[in-house]
Short mmCIF file of C-alpha atoms in Angstrom, two decimals:
data_model
loop_
_atom_site.label_atom_id
_atom_site.label_comp_id
_atom_site.label_asym_id
_atom_site.label_seq_id
_atom_site.Cartn_x
_atom_site.Cartn_y
_atom_site.Cartn_z
CA MET F 163 122.20 142.88 171.12
CA ASN F 164 121.88 146.20 172.13
CA SER F 165 122.95 147.06 175.41
CA CYS F 166 120.85 150.09 174.98
CA ALA F 167 117.52 148.32 174.66
CA ASN F 168 114.75 148.12 177.30
CA LYS F 169 112.18 146.05 175.69
CA LEU F 170 112.62 142.38 174.05
CA ILE F 171 109.79 141.20 171.91
CA VAL F 172 110.13 137.56 171.03
CA TYR F 173 107.57 136.04 168.11
CA ARG F 174 107.05 131.89 167.85
CA PHE F 175 106.41 130.86 164.59
CA ASP F 176 104.53 127.38 164.43
CA ILE F 177 104.75 126.16 160.64
CA GLU F 178 103.73 122.64 158.87
CA ALA F 179 105.17 121.59 155.86
CA THR F 180 103.10 121.27 152.98
CA SER F 181 106.05 119.47 151.03
CA SER F 182 108.93 117.59 151.55
CA VAL F 183 111.89 119.62 153.29
CA TYR F 184 115.45 118.89 153.34
CA PHE F 185 117.52 120.46 155.57
CA GLY F 186 121.55 119.59 154.10
CA GLY F 187 124.15 118.42 156.23
CA GLU F 188 128.29 117.93 155.76
CA LYS F 189 127.28 115.05 153.80
CA GLN F 190 125.44 115.59 150.16
CA GLY F 191 121.86 114.35 150.63
CA GLU F 192 122.09 113.90 154.49
CA LEU F 193 120.01 115.79 156.79
CA ILE F 194 121.32 117.77 158.96
CA LYS F 195 121.22 116.36 162.81
CA ASN F 196 121.89 117.16 166.63
CA SER F 197 124.09 115.35 169.04
CA GLU F 198 120.92 112.70 169.43
CA GLY F 199 121.14 112.05 165.55
CA LYS F 200 117.25 113.91 165.32
CA PRO F 201 116.75 116.23 162.50
CA ILE F 202 117.16 119.93 162.97
CA LEU F 203 116.69 123.32 161.01
CA MET F 204 119.51 125.49 162.51
CA GLY F 205 118.56 129.22 163.14
CA ASN F 206 120.89 129.99 160.52
CA SER F 207 119.49 128.47 157.66
CA ILE F 208 116.16 130.10 158.72
CA GLY F 209 117.63 133.69 158.80
CA GLY F 210 119.13 132.90 155.18
CA ALA F 211 115.73 132.42 153.97
CA LEU F 212 114.22 135.05 155.76
CA ARG F 213 116.56 137.73 154.64
CA ASP F 214 116.92 136.61 151.28
CA TYR F 215 112.87 136.89 151.52
CA LEU F 216 113.09 140.69 152.42
CA LYS F 217 116.14 141.57 150.00
CA SER F 218 114.15 139.94 147.31
CA LEU F 219 110.72 142.22 147.75
CA SER F 220 112.29 145.66 147.14
CA ASP F 221 115.17 147.66 145.23
CA CYS F 222 114.94 150.71 147.14
CA GLU F 223 117.51 151.97 149.28
CA LYS F 224 115.40 152.66 152.35
CA HIS F 225 114.31 148.98 152.17
CA LYS F 226 118.06 147.95 152.02
CA GLU F 227 118.91 150.13 154.53
CA LEU F 228 116.57 148.27 157.00
CA VAL F 229 117.24 144.88 156.08
CA LEU F 230 120.95 145.73 156.92
CA LYS F 231 119.90 147.67 160.05
CA PHE F 232 118.09 144.34 161.36
CA MET F 233 119.64 141.39 159.73
CA GLY F 234 123.11 142.61 159.66
CA GLY F 235 126.01 142.32 156.93
CA SER F 236 128.58 144.29 155.66
CA LYS F 237 128.24 148.42 154.35
CA ILE F 238 130.43 150.09 152.54
CA ASN F 239 131.38 153.35 154.07
CA GLY F 240 133.51 155.24 151.27
CA LYS F 241 136.78 155.59 150.86
CA ASN F 242 139.61 154.39 153.17
CA ARG F 243 141.99 157.15 154.71
CA ASN F 244 145.09 154.84 154.29
CA ASP F 245 144.18 153.86 150.38
CA ALA F 246 142.60 155.83 147.89
CA ASN F 247 141.53 152.57 145.75
CA SER F 248 139.82 150.80 148.69
CA GLU F 249 136.84 151.17 150.32
CA GLU F 250 135.88 150.83 154.01
CA ILE F 251 133.69 148.12 154.99
CA GLU F 252 131.69 148.27 158.45
CA PHE F 253 130.05 144.93 159.69
CA LEU F 254 126.84 145.24 161.54
CA ASP F 255 126.09 143.02 163.80
CA SER F 256 122.16 141.65 163.79
CA LEU F 257 119.73 142.95 166.08
CA VAL F 258 117.17 139.73 165.22
CA TYR F 259 118.07 136.33 166.94
CA ILE F 260 116.67 133.43 165.23
CA SER F 261 116.42 130.18 167.09
CA ASP F 262 116.79 126.53 165.90
CA GLY F 263 113.78 125.31 164.64
CA VAL F 264 112.28 122.28 166.66
CA ILE F 265 111.02 119.52 164.81
CA THR F 266 107.81 117.55 165.65
CA GLY F 267 105.16 115.67 164.16
CA HIS F 268 107.12 113.73 162.06
CA GLU F 269 110.59 113.08 163.29
CA LYS F 270 111.19 109.83 161.00
CA ILE F 271 113.56 110.08 158.22
CA HIS F 272 112.70 109.13 154.77
CA ILE F 273 114.96 108.51 151.87
CA LYS F 274 113.90 108.98 148.11
CA GLU F 275 116.73 107.90 145.37
CA GLY F 276 117.11 109.74 142.02
CA THR F 277 119.55 109.50 138.98
CA ALA F 278 121.57 112.10 137.57
CA ILE F 279 120.16 113.04 133.91
CA ASP F 280 122.36 113.38 131.04
CA TYR F 281 121.56 116.74 129.42
CA ASP F 282 122.87 116.35 126.31
CA SER F 283 120.59 113.02 125.70
CA GLY F 284 118.06 113.95 128.37
CA THR F 285 118.44 110.32 129.53
CA ALA F 286 119.77 108.93 133.07
CA LYS F 287 123.21 108.89 133.45
CA GLU F 288 124.34 105.30 133.97
CA ASN F 289 125.62 104.34 137.28
CA HIS F 290 124.76 107.90 138.80
CA LYS F 291 122.17 107.52 141.38
CA TYR F 292 121.89 108.87 144.17
CA SER F 293 120.07 109.18 147.42
CA LEU F 294 118.29 112.08 149.59
CA GLU F 295 116.99 112.18 153.03
CA TYR F 296 114.10 114.34 153.62
CA LEU F 297 111.15 115.03 156.37
CA PRO F 298 107.59 114.74 154.60
CA GLU F 299 104.48 116.48 154.22
CA GLY F 300 102.98 117.48 157.64
CA THR F 301 106.17 117.86 159.57
CA LYS F 302 105.99 120.77 162.38
CA ILE F 303 108.44 123.25 163.14
CA SER F 304 108.74 126.01 165.72
CA PHE F 305 111.13 128.65 166.47
CA ASN F 306 111.23 131.97 168.21
CA ILE F 307 112.54 135.39 166.43
CA GLU F 308 113.37 137.78 168.93
CA CYS F 309 114.61 141.74 169.02
CA GLU F 310 115.56 144.52 171.40
CA VAL F 311 114.00 147.47 170.29
CA GLU F 312 115.08 151.13 171.83
CA ASP F 313 112.41 152.75 170.59
CA ASP F 314 108.68 153.14 169.27
CA CYS F 315 110.22 153.27 165.70
CA SER F 316 112.43 150.39 166.07
CA GLU F 317 109.61 148.59 167.36
CA GLU F 318 107.14 149.45 164.69
CA ASN F 319 109.54 148.27 161.84
CA PHE F 320 110.42 145.00 163.54
CA GLU F 321 106.65 144.13 163.54
CA ASN F 322 106.54 145.24 160.03
CA ILE F 323 109.21 142.75 159.54
CA ILE F 324 107.42 140.06 161.37
CA GLY F 325 104.10 141.10 159.41
CA THR F 326 106.12 140.81 155.93
CA TRP F 327 107.51 137.05 157.23
CA ALA F 328 104.48 135.68 158.53
CA LYS F 329 102.71 136.47 155.36
CA GLY F 330 105.09 135.16 153.23
CA LEU F 331 105.11 132.06 155.14
CA GLN F 332 101.10 131.94 155.11
CA ASN F 333 101.49 132.54 151.41
CA GLY F 334 103.84 130.15 150.22
CA ASP F 335 106.56 132.70 149.01
CA VAL F 336 108.99 132.05 151.92
CA LEU F 337 110.63 128.47 151.23
CA LEU F 338 112.84 126.74 153.37
CA GLY F 339 115.84 124.30 153.20
CA GLY F 340 117.42 122.75 149.92
CA GLN F 341 116.07 121.32 146.70
CA GLN F 342 113.21 124.49 146.53
CA ASN F 343 113.00 123.94 142.36
CA ASN F 344 112.19 120.27 143.03
CA GLY F 345 109.06 121.53 145.35
CA PHE F 346 110.69 121.15 148.71
CA GLY F 347 110.54 123.62 151.29
CA ARG F 348 106.92 124.96 151.18
CA PHE F 349 105.39 125.82 154.73
CA THR F 350 102.05 126.93 156.09
CA LEU F 351 102.05 129.49 159.19
CA THR F 352 99.70 127.36 161.81
CA ASN F 353 100.12 129.57 164.41
CA LEU F 354 101.95 133.10 165.42
CA GLY F 355 102.56 133.67 169.23
CA LYS F 356 104.47 137.08 170.86
CA LYS F 357 105.49 137.91 174.49
CA GLU F 358 107.42 140.97 175.53
CA TYR F 359 110.06 141.53 178.56
CA ILE F 360 110.10 144.74 179.71
CA PHE F 361 113.68 145.44 181.61
CA ASP F 362 112.49 147.99 183.91
CA GLY F 363 114.28 146.61 186.97
CA ARG F 364 116.32 143.66 188.11
CA GLU F 365 113.23 141.46 188.89
CA ALA F 366 112.40 141.72 185.39
CA LEU F 367 115.80 140.70 183.87
CA ASP F 368 115.93 137.37 186.70
CA LEU F 369 112.43 136.56 185.34
CA TYR F 370 114.05 136.47 181.48
CA ILE F 371 117.08 134.63 182.45
CA PHE F 372 116.03 132.17 185.15
CA GLU F 373 112.33 131.58 184.26
CA PRO F 374 111.36 133.15 181.07
CA GLU F 375 108.34 130.25 180.81
CA LYS F 376 106.19 132.46 183.35
CA VAL F 377 105.50 134.70 180.10
CA LYS F 378 103.28 133.22 178.15
CA PHE F 379 102.59 133.62 174.47
CA ILE F 380 99.57 135.28 173.08
CA ASP F 381 98.19 134.52 169.93
CA VAL F 382 98.24 136.92 167.06
CA ASP F 383 95.96 137.61 164.11
CA ILE F 384 98.49 138.02 161.08
CA ASN F 385 95.71 139.43 159.48
CA LYS F 386 96.01 142.60 161.72
CA LEU F 387 99.61 142.78 160.95
CA LEU F 388 101.27 145.47 159.03
CA ASP F 389 103.80 144.51 156.33
CA TYR F 390 105.83 146.52 153.68
CA ASP F 391 104.72 146.95 150.33
CA SER F 392 106.69 145.06 147.79
CA LYS F 393 107.24 143.92 144.39
CA LYS F 394 105.80 140.82 144.65
CA LYS F 395 106.84 138.14 142.18
CA ASN F 396 104.62 136.99 139.53
CA LYS F 397 103.71 133.24 139.56
CA VAL F 398 102.55 131.33 136.52
CA VAL F 399 101.44 127.55 137.18
CA PHE F 400 101.56 124.91 134.63
CA THR F 401 99.44 121.94 135.07
CA LEU F 402 98.43 119.01 132.84
CA ASP F 403 95.72 116.69 134.39
CA GLY F 404 95.87 112.98 132.76
CA ILE F 405 96.87 109.33 132.61
CA PHE F 406 99.32 107.09 132.23
CA PRO F 407 97.53 104.71 130.02
CA TYR F 408 100.27 101.97 129.30
CA GLY F 409 102.29 101.99 132.44
CA LEU F 410 105.32 104.13 134.22
CA TYR F 411 108.46 102.69 135.05
CA GLN F 412 112.10 103.25 136.97
CA SER F 413 114.69 101.49 137.81
CA PHE F 414 114.87 101.76 141.77
CA LYS F 415 114.72 98.42 143.99
CA VAL F 416 111.44 97.44 145.05
CA SER F 417 110.96 96.91 149.19
CA GLY F 418 111.62 93.39 149.97
CA GLU F 419 112.15 91.87 146.38
CA GLN F 420 115.48 90.45 145.45
CA SER F 421 115.96 91.18 142.14
CA LEU F 422 112.73 93.13 141.22
CA THR F 423 112.53 97.19 140.05
CA GLY F 424 109.93 99.90 140.00
CA LEU F 425 108.79 102.94 141.07
CA GLN F 426 109.74 104.66 144.27
CA LYS F 427 106.94 104.82 146.91
CA LYS F 428 106.43 108.03 148.91
CA GLY F 429 106.64 107.67 152.52
CA GLY F 430 105.70 103.98 151.93
CA LYS F 431 102.29 104.92 150.03
CA GLY F 432 101.55 105.80 146.44
CA HIS F 433 103.98 105.72 143.66
CA TYR F 434 105.48 108.71 141.90
CA LEU F 435 108.02 109.97 139.35
CA PRO F 436 110.36 112.37 141.28
CA ALA F 437 110.30 116.22 140.30
CA THR F 438 114.05 115.63 139.59
CA SER F 439 113.17 113.38 136.77
CA LEU F 440 110.92 115.93 135.44
CA ARG F 441 113.38 118.68 135.52
CA GLY F 442 115.65 116.80 133.71
CA VAL F 443 113.08 116.37 130.57
CA PHE F 444 112.23 119.81 130.68
CA ARG F 445 115.97 121.28 130.50
CA TYR F 446 116.89 118.91 128.03
CA GLU F 447 113.88 119.75 125.86
CA PHE F 448 114.09 123.49 126.42
CA THR F 449 118.10 123.17 125.35
CA VAL F 450 116.89 121.45 122.11
CA LEU F 451 114.78 124.71 121.69
CA VAL F 452 117.58 127.28 122.47
CA ASN F 453 119.60 125.70 119.96
CA LYS F 454 117.67 126.66 117.08
CA PHE F 455 118.02 130.05 117.64
CA ALA F 456 121.67 130.55 119.95
CA LYS F 457 124.92 128.90 119.30
CA GLY F 458 127.95 127.71 121.93
CA GLU F 459 128.28 129.06 125.03
CA LYS F 460 125.03 131.32 124.87
CA VAL F 461 123.05 128.64 124.64
CA ASN F 462 124.26 127.17 128.58
CA LYS F 463 123.71 131.05 129.53
CA LYS F 464 120.29 130.79 128.73
CA VAL F 465 119.79 127.67 129.88
CA GLU F 466 121.12 128.44 133.25
CA GLU F 467 118.91 131.78 133.49
CA LEU F 468 115.76 129.43 133.66
CA PHE F 469 116.87 126.36 135.33
CA GLY F 470 119.97 128.14 137.61
CA ASN F 471 123.08 126.67 138.53
CA ASN F 472 125.25 126.84 141.43
CA GLU F 473 125.65 130.23 141.92
CA GLN F 474 121.76 131.41 140.77
CA LYS F 475 118.27 130.14 141.31
CA GLY F 476 116.32 128.85 139.02
CA LYS F 477 113.05 130.65 138.02
CA LEU F 478 111.16 126.92 137.74
CA ILE F 479 109.47 125.09 140.71
CA PHE F 480 108.90 121.40 139.88
CA PHE F 481 106.77 119.08 141.78
CA ASP F 482 106.76 115.35 142.19
CA VAL F 483 104.23 113.30 139.75
CA ASP F 484 101.99 111.24 142.32
CA LEU F 485 99.65 108.95 140.79
CA LYS F 486 96.36 108.29 141.71
CA ASN F 487 93.84 105.16 141.67
CA GLU F 488 96.81 103.53 140.40
CA GLU F 489 97.08 99.61 139.56
CA GLU F 490 100.42 97.50 138.77
CA ILE F 491 100.38 95.88 135.36
CA LYS F 492 100.32 92.02 135.40
CA ILE F 493 101.08 89.93 132.49
CA LEU F 494 98.78 86.75 131.89
CA ARG F 495 100.74 83.84 131.04
CA PHE F 496 100.40 80.10 131.35
CA GLU F 497 102.45 77.64 133.81
CA LYS F 498 102.26 74.04 134.18
CA LYS F 499 101.34 72.47 137.36
CA ASP F 500 101.86 69.01 138.52
CA GLU F 501 98.54 67.04 138.91
CA GLY F 502 100.06 64.72 140.95
CA ASP F 503 99.52 61.83 138.35
CA GLY F 504 102.32 62.60 136.48
CA LYS F 505 100.26 64.70 134.54
CA LYS F 506 101.02 68.75 133.80
CA GLU F 507 98.25 71.16 133.07
CA GLU F 508 98.76 74.53 132.11
CA VAL F 509 97.01 76.83 134.19
CA PRO F 510 96.86 80.90 133.95
CA VAL F 511 99.22 82.74 136.20
CA TYR F 512 98.96 86.85 136.46
CA GLY F 513 102.79 88.28 137.35
CA ASP F 514 104.69 91.22 136.79
CA PRO F 515 106.25 92.09 132.99
CA VAL F 516 109.54 89.77 132.41
CA TYR F 517 111.85 90.90 129.57
CA ILE F 518 114.72 89.27 127.93
CA LYS F 519 118.07 90.98 127.78
CA ILE F 520 119.41 91.70 124.27
CA ASP F 521 122.95 90.81 123.22
CA ARG F 522 123.51 94.06 121.10
CA ILE F 523 126.51 92.82 119.35
CA THR F 524 124.90 89.55 118.11
CA GLY F 525 121.05 90.25 118.45
CA GLY F 526 120.04 87.32 120.33
CA ASN F 527 119.13 86.18 123.79
CA ILE F 528 121.79 86.42 126.61
CA ASP F 529 121.32 82.92 128.91
CA GLN F 530 119.67 83.22 131.97
CA ALA F 531 118.95 87.17 131.49
CA LEU F 532 115.51 87.59 132.37
CA LYS F 533 114.58 91.36 133.69
CA THR F 534 111.42 91.68 135.92
CA GLN F 535 109.75 94.89 136.56
CA LYS F 536 106.83 96.36 138.34
CA GLU F 537 105.19 98.45 135.83
CA VAL F 538 102.40 100.85 137.33
CA TYR F 539 99.70 102.82 135.65
CA GLY F 540 96.93 105.62 137.10
CA LYS F 541 96.00 108.95 136.90
CA ALA F 542 98.44 112.21 137.79
CA GLU F 543 99.09 115.36 137.38
CA ILE F 544 102.26 117.02 135.98
CA LYS F 545 102.70 120.33 137.53
CA CYS F 546 105.70 123.34 137.90
CA GLN F 547 105.70 126.96 138.35
CA LEU F 548 107.64 129.81 136.83
CA ILE F 549 108.60 132.41 138.56
CA THR F 550 109.21 135.74 137.37
CA ASP F 551 109.14 139.57 137.41
CA GLU F 552 108.16 139.93 133.71
CA THR F 553 104.86 140.47 133.09
CA GLU F 554 104.56 141.28 129.31
CA ASP F 555 106.49 139.37 126.48
CA ASN F 556 107.77 136.92 128.68
CA PRO F 557 110.39 134.57 126.81
CA PHE F 558 109.61 131.40 128.93
CA ILE F 559 105.92 131.05 128.29
CA PHE F 560 106.31 129.84 124.78
CA PRO F 561 108.82 127.00 125.38
CA LEU F 562 106.97 125.61 128.73
CA ILE F 563 103.68 125.65 126.58
CA TYR F 564 105.48 123.80 124.02
CA ILE F 565 106.99 121.27 126.11
CA PHE F 566 103.82 120.33 128.26
CA ARG F 567 101.69 120.33 125.19
CA ARG F 568 104.33 117.48 123.81
CA ILE F 569 104.09 115.43 127.05
CA GLY F 570 100.36 116.01 127.13
CA SER F 571 100.19 114.26 123.34
CA GLY F 572 102.24 111.23 124.14
CA LEU F 573 105.27 112.75 122.23
CA ILE F 574 107.82 113.05 125.18
CA PRO F 575 107.75 110.03 127.42
CA LEU F 576 108.23 110.08 131.17
CA GLY F 577 110.81 107.63 133.32
CA GLY F 578 112.50 104.93 132.33
CA ARG F 579 112.33 102.05 129.69
CA THR F 580 110.55 104.79 127.16
CA ALA F 581 111.88 102.99 124.09
CA ILE F 582 109.44 99.93 124.93
CA GLY F 583 106.37 102.43 125.29
CA LEU F 584 106.41 102.99 128.78
CA GLY F 585 105.86 106.02 130.31
CA GLU F 586 103.38 107.90 127.80
CA PHE F 587 101.37 110.35 128.98
CA LYS F 588 97.76 111.55 127.84
CA SER F 589 96.21 114.78 128.44
CA LYS F 590 93.39 116.59 126.58
CA GLN F 591 94.39 120.14 127.75
CA LEU F 592 97.26 122.27 129.46
CA LYS F 593 96.03 124.48 132.38
CA ILE F 594 97.76 128.00 133.17
CA SER F 595 96.86 129.87 136.24
CA GLY F 596 98.41 132.60 138.29
CA LEU F 597 99.44 135.42 136.16
CA PHE F 598 96.61 134.86 133.51
CA GLU F 599 94.16 132.21 133.03
CA GLU F 600 94.30 130.11 129.81
CA SER F 601 93.38 126.72 128.87
CA LEU F 602 95.00 125.10 125.64
CA PRO F 603 94.26 121.85 124.16
CA THR F 604 96.88 119.32 123.82
CA GLU F 605 96.33 118.34 120.32
CA ASN F 606 94.41 120.42 117.70
CA LEU F 607 94.69 124.53 118.11
CA SER F 608 92.37 127.06 117.11
CA ASN F 609 93.34 129.85 114.94
CA GLU F 610 92.78 132.21 117.92
CA GLU F 611 95.01 130.16 120.06
CA LYS F 612 97.68 129.74 117.64
CA GLU F 613 98.06 133.60 117.29
CA ALA F 614 98.49 133.79 121.16
CA ILE F 615 101.21 130.94 120.84
CA LYS F 616 102.80 133.01 118.12
CA ARG F 617 103.16 135.58 119.89
CA TYR F 618 104.84 134.01 122.96
CA PHE F 619 106.94 132.42 120.40
CA GLU F 620 108.48 135.52 119.16
CA ALA F 621 108.89 136.85 122.44
CA PHE F 622 111.40 133.55 123.01
CA LYS F 623 112.80 133.82 119.98
CA ARG F 624 114.00 137.35 120.33
CA TRP F 625 115.19 136.40 123.85
CA CYS F 626 117.33 133.60 122.64
CA GLN F 627 118.67 136.06 120.04
CA LYS F 628 119.69 138.71 122.10
#
């Protein structure tokens, strides 16, 4: 911290998760935990997300210098005197301190499972299941951000940075943790508090060190906070409201059942299809489209531009497909019941669907190989969000419209066991909102709608061939 400062400003952020959240630990799929085994959000993780958000808002040099001054980092100061071919790099300390996040509300750790997708076939990879620990929607987190300011100018800049972060959290533009492209990490700001320590003597310093709780936080109205004018990312949201009329299935073990498989439940409540599964379908279908206009390594680069990779963030955010008004599919069978006098009577019994495994070599049944599974039908919303800087001739609008309409018309099934008719989705309209508002039928298009889609198609084609 700056030793010349005489005022310390502390802000307390109280945030609440509006989606599932994941803060990765040392092992893949595990939450980071403290010495007591409780999940924790590290301050450097919060700081990294807030820094990235600030950097994404503007490309101007003045803004970059401001981020560097308060958040720290490396700065190139020209040529090194001892080596004409090198540059002198100065490392600046951060003026801002961010505490670890204290998690309350939902400390119970939930686990979701997933299956890796083979992008060549668009289907699940054999024996490639994984598990992911997460905290559910409604999880509350509190953390402090403090800064020692040396003059009115520094104080004003810090206040503007706080206002920018607060409004970014409130609007859902700041995401925390991992799995963000799968709908994780969204929060809303529930309260912002502020307190100040003015170090004008020994008593003030002792108060800060030994009795900091005596200085109370005062609530701040975020609407009155100033923030930095910025280039905000455009969001285009694609939504299909419809129904799975014939059932949806995935091969996960049903809790409490020995050999029964089916969809997972979110937090022990309703069934859902994970966003990762939806993402795999879209990536495969998008790859097929790009292959029509590009070849070789160029295809992979185009796909990664939209979906991201280990080095760059993708432009799409997918959300879990939660089933509503759901019901389990039950099959009517007749079983023989002993009447007690040596006679057996057939009685109707409703049970889970049972399938007989087939020997693919002989085409016959495999003895003692019955497969029982839980299939669920119901209403659902399929949704994804495109984040982009481009407002005109956006190359990604056409492929997303194309894939969504095919899903809504039942041509692209979701989930598992699609070969027997499961996973078909029916929706009448695709709704597009955000950057622009539009509704498109999933079946027959008008001439005007065809012309609009043709323009999107031409933009996509030009992008593929670039």
